[in-house]
Amino acid sequence: MNNKITLGVNIDHVATIRQARRTVEPDPVAAAVLAELGGADGITVHLREDRRHIQDRDVRILRQTVRTHLNLEMAPTSEMIAIALEIKPDYVTLVPEKREEVTTEGGIDIAKNLDRFSSVVDQLQNGGIPVSWFIDADPHQIQAAHETGAKFIELHTGKYADAPDEKTRHDELKILENGCKQALDLGLRINAGHGLTYWNVYPVACLAGIEELNIGHTIISRAVLVGLEKAVKEMKLAFLGKL
Ligand code: PXP
């Protein structure tokens, strides 16, 4: 395994629980502090157009409180570009966004939008924010990401994670490996993520060239379970006025 690989913890799901009641808890800002105490090297949040989980207020406060680095995931729209240029995250990951999707469904198609997307990269990077493109490990998309002038790509690991059998998983890992080689040759820096779990992360963490893995769902899922016993015990203490 690549010892220098870093972990960006995606805390969107914490905000999803809060938004289920439109209340103030759990606060993703508090979650970011705990993730950093646990060793997170970065905090990732996705500010979606429909604001279904992370809110503008979260990104603004996280900019002040995150002690590692803040990765803002967003769609390449003029609204989001303006927000990023004002808040100045440490880097931005550009993702495709569809209102009806449950989560980001695939990599963005840069090759089809090269001129427009090159101008998005210029605006953000001229504003001092390095750009990462969330793409499939497809040679055309990697080449196009390079042509936009972006510093990073984030390889979409969803097909590897969702592979129905070992052979497909092996083939998808090979595609990611080839993608890393191509990106390194082009001078791109490489992140990866989506669908990674405690059980499937190791082979991806071993791929040469990957600098950071962005992981959310599996970490927040585990946090709910490992924290539940303590939370129930504490409620019983609250019954007794002893919390
Ligand atoms: N990277 C990107 C670009 C994403 O959109 C997401 C999901 O928000 C992740 C990584 C993390 O994926 P997961 O929650 O499956 O770990």
XYZ file of C-alpha atoms and ligand atoms in Angstrom:
259
model
C 0.000 0.000 0.000
C 1.017 3.551 -0.761
C 1.940 4.885 2.689
C 1.491 8.483 1.701
C -2.095 8.141 0.547
C -4.427 10.577 2.303
C -8.059 10.249 3.384
C -10.650 12.875 2.584
C -13.736 12.208 4.692
C -17.016 13.136 3.011
C -19.455 14.334 5.696
C -22.524 14.960 3.497
C -24.489 12.187 5.228
C -24.211 13.988 8.566
C -26.009 16.911 6.959
C -28.558 14.511 5.430
C -29.594 13.387 8.928
C -29.880 17.011 10.087
C -31.950 18.002 7.046
C -34.343 15.091 7.667
C -35.721 17.276 10.504
C -34.463 20.695 9.343
C -32.915 21.042 12.804
C -29.418 21.926 14.014
C -28.126 18.430 14.839
C -25.979 16.667 13.922
C -23.798 19.546 12.803
C -21.372 18.647 9.994
C -18.981 21.211 11.448
C -18.719 19.130 14.646
C -18.391 15.980 12.517
C -15.463 17.534 10.658
C -13.655 18.230 13.939
C -14.131 14.614 15.054
C -13.069 13.262 11.652
C -9.891 15.306 11.888
C -9.276 14.061 15.451
C -9.617 10.544 14.027
C -6.934 11.247 11.450
C -8.797 12.573 8.403
C -6.377 14.397 6.128
C -9.134 16.387 4.488
C -12.852 17.144 4.702
C -15.073 16.872 1.633
C -18.544 18.351 1.222
C -20.824 18.469 -1.800
C -22.867 21.657 -2.042
C -25.674 20.555 -4.332
C -27.836 22.890 -6.351
C -30.929 21.641 -4.451
C -29.145 21.994 -1.050
C -30.493 18.590 -0.025
C -27.773 18.060 2.597
C -24.854 20.487 2.906
C -25.949 24.147 3.256
C -24.079 27.315 2.317
C -23.622 28.055 6.020
C -21.804 24.733 6.485
C -19.244 25.489 3.798
C -18.655 29.000 5.145
C -18.089 27.788 8.713
C -16.015 24.782 7.619
C -13.728 27.170 5.755
C -12.984 28.738 9.148
C -12.764 25.548 11.215
C -11.189 22.830 9.053
C -7.576 22.417 10.083
C -6.635 19.976 7.297
C -7.946 20.817 3.837
C -11.403 21.495 2.523
C -12.474 19.910 -0.760
C -15.660 21.430 -2.157
C -17.520 19.132 -4.527
C -19.828 21.007 -6.858
C -21.336 21.125 -10.321
C -19.572 23.407 -12.835
C -22.316 26.065 -12.779
C -21.949 29.839 -12.533
C -23.696 29.861 -9.139
C -21.210 27.358 -7.685
C -18.191 29.011 -9.281
C -19.152 32.307 -7.619
C -19.544 30.590 -4.219
C -16.194 28.792 -4.561
C -14.378 31.981 -5.558
C -15.766 33.689 -2.489
C -15.213 30.900 0.068
C -11.942 29.626 -1.404
C -11.818 25.926 -0.500
C -8.383 24.293 -0.772
C -9.532 22.577 -3.933
C -12.712 22.008 -5.861
C -13.916 18.713 -7.324
C -16.228 19.209 -10.270
C -18.963 16.604 -10.560
C -22.006 16.031 -12.755
C -25.281 16.662 -10.971
C -28.794 15.477 -11.661
C -31.693 16.507 -9.422
C -33.289 13.073 -9.430
C -30.138 11.084 -8.547
C -29.592 9.601 -5.069
C -25.840 10.199 -5.296
C -23.375 11.189 -8.019
C -23.971 8.517 -10.634
C -20.909 8.667 -12.840
C -17.984 10.722 -13.977
C -18.478 14.010 -15.764
C -18.234 14.149 -19.573
C -15.425 16.649 -20.144
C -14.637 15.540 -23.694
C -18.105 16.712 -24.836
C -17.832 20.138 -23.164
C -14.146 20.911 -23.550
C -14.363 24.637 -24.322
C -16.891 25.473 -21.620
C -15.136 23.338 -19.014
C -11.708 24.788 -19.855
C -13.128 28.208 -19.086
C -14.514 26.907 -15.742
C -11.045 25.620 -14.819
C -9.501 28.978 -15.798
C -11.936 30.921 -13.639
C -11.335 28.745 -10.573
C -7.593 28.265 -10.934
C -7.047 31.969 -11.725
C -8.858 32.541 -8.436
C -6.254 30.374 -6.687
C -8.375 27.201 -6.370
C -6.915 23.993 -7.860
C -9.498 21.990 -9.802
C -10.116 18.247 -9.820
C -12.436 16.563 -12.337
C -14.470 13.568 -11.161
C -14.251 11.251 -14.166
C -14.403 7.627 -15.191
C -10.990 6.080 -15.896
C -11.629 6.475 -19.611
C -8.602 7.491 -21.725
C -10.635 10.175 -23.597
C -11.853 11.764 -20.385
C -8.389 11.700 -18.796
C -6.927 13.344 -21.880
C -9.733 15.934 -21.895
C -9.204 16.656 -18.170
C -5.564 17.365 -18.973
C -6.559 19.650 -21.851
C -8.735 21.786 -19.565
C -5.600 22.623 -17.565
C -6.937 21.095 -14.319
C -4.363 20.010 -11.770
C -6.204 16.903 -10.520
C -8.595 14.183 -11.502
C -10.668 12.057 -9.161
C -11.140 8.610 -10.647
C -14.637 7.241 -10.158
C -14.320 3.918 -8.344
C -18.050 3.121 -8.418
C -17.876 0.457 -11.128
C -15.056 -1.297 -9.258
C -16.998 -1.074 -5.980
C -20.258 -2.310 -7.512
C -18.705 -5.129 -9.561
C -21.002 -8.165 -9.361
C -18.183 -10.743 -9.377
C -14.451 -11.099 -8.834
C -13.536 -11.089 -12.531
C -15.384 -7.828 -13.173
C -13.840 -6.310 -10.058
C -10.384 -7.355 -11.246
C -11.061 -5.884 -14.714
C -12.313 -2.616 -13.221
C -9.230 -2.403 -11.005
C -7.071 -2.842 -14.111
C -8.956 0.021 -15.813
C -8.251 2.216 -12.783
C -4.590 1.173 -12.826
C -4.265 2.071 -16.520
C -6.038 5.360 -15.844
C -3.485 6.177 -13.148
C -0.596 5.441 -15.531
C -2.053 7.694 -18.232
C -2.779 10.503 -15.770
C 0.708 10.335 -14.285
C 2.244 10.517 -17.784
C 0.180 13.648 -18.428
C 1.315 15.215 -15.154
C -2.120 15.063 -13.546
C -2.427 14.484 -9.811
C -4.833 11.685 -8.924
C -7.550 11.234 -6.318
C -10.185 8.503 -6.333
C -13.453 7.694 -4.679
C -17.077 6.586 -4.655
C -18.446 3.372 -3.226
C -15.239 2.487 -1.399
C -15.743 0.500 1.805
C -13.661 -1.022 4.611
C -13.691 -4.250 2.582
C -12.832 -3.081 -0.927
C -10.521 -0.121 -0.321
C -7.188 -1.910 -0.001
C -6.524 -2.766 -3.691
C -7.378 0.841 -4.644
C -5.109 2.200 -1.907
C -2.301 0.128 -3.484
C -2.609 1.743 -6.932
C 0.505 3.715 -7.811
C -0.087 7.423 -8.219
C -3.228 7.907 -6.163
C -2.770 10.703 -3.630
C -6.128 10.897 -1.875
C -9.214 8.741 -1.425
C -12.516 10.508 -0.782
C -14.783 8.287 1.276
C -18.129 9.021 2.893
C -20.951 6.507 3.062
C -19.099 3.585 4.628
C -17.447 5.771 7.306
C -20.659 7.534 8.352
C -22.523 4.185 8.320
C -19.959 2.677 10.646
C -20.000 5.762 12.860
C -23.770 5.376 13.374
C -23.311 1.778 14.501
C -20.192 2.113 16.648
C -21.682 5.181 18.331
C -25.229 3.915 18.925
C -24.598 1.900 22.089
C -22.989 4.892 23.793
C -25.750 7.226 22.612
C -28.471 4.974 24.108
C -26.594 4.655 27.416
C -26.319 8.445 27.537
C -30.082 8.865 26.998
C -30.718 6.571 29.989
C -28.412 8.843 32.007
C -30.395 11.850 30.767
C -33.589 10.173 32.124
C -31.913 10.267 35.527
C -30.742 13.844 35.148
C -27.191 12.526 35.174
C -25.931 13.371 31.712
N -16.204 11.346 -4.633
C -17.256 11.961 -5.219
C -16.987 12.834 -6.401
C -18.557 11.816 -4.724
O -19.593 12.438 -5.323
C -18.751 11.019 -3.574
C -20.131 10.872 -2.996
O -20.613 12.091 -2.533
C -17.636 10.404 -2.987
C -16.384 10.566 -3.555
C -17.765 9.540 -1.775
O -18.504 8.417 -2.119
P -19.012 7.434 -0.974
O -19.978 8.217 -0.135
O -19.643 6.317 -1.724
O -17.806 7.026 -0.191
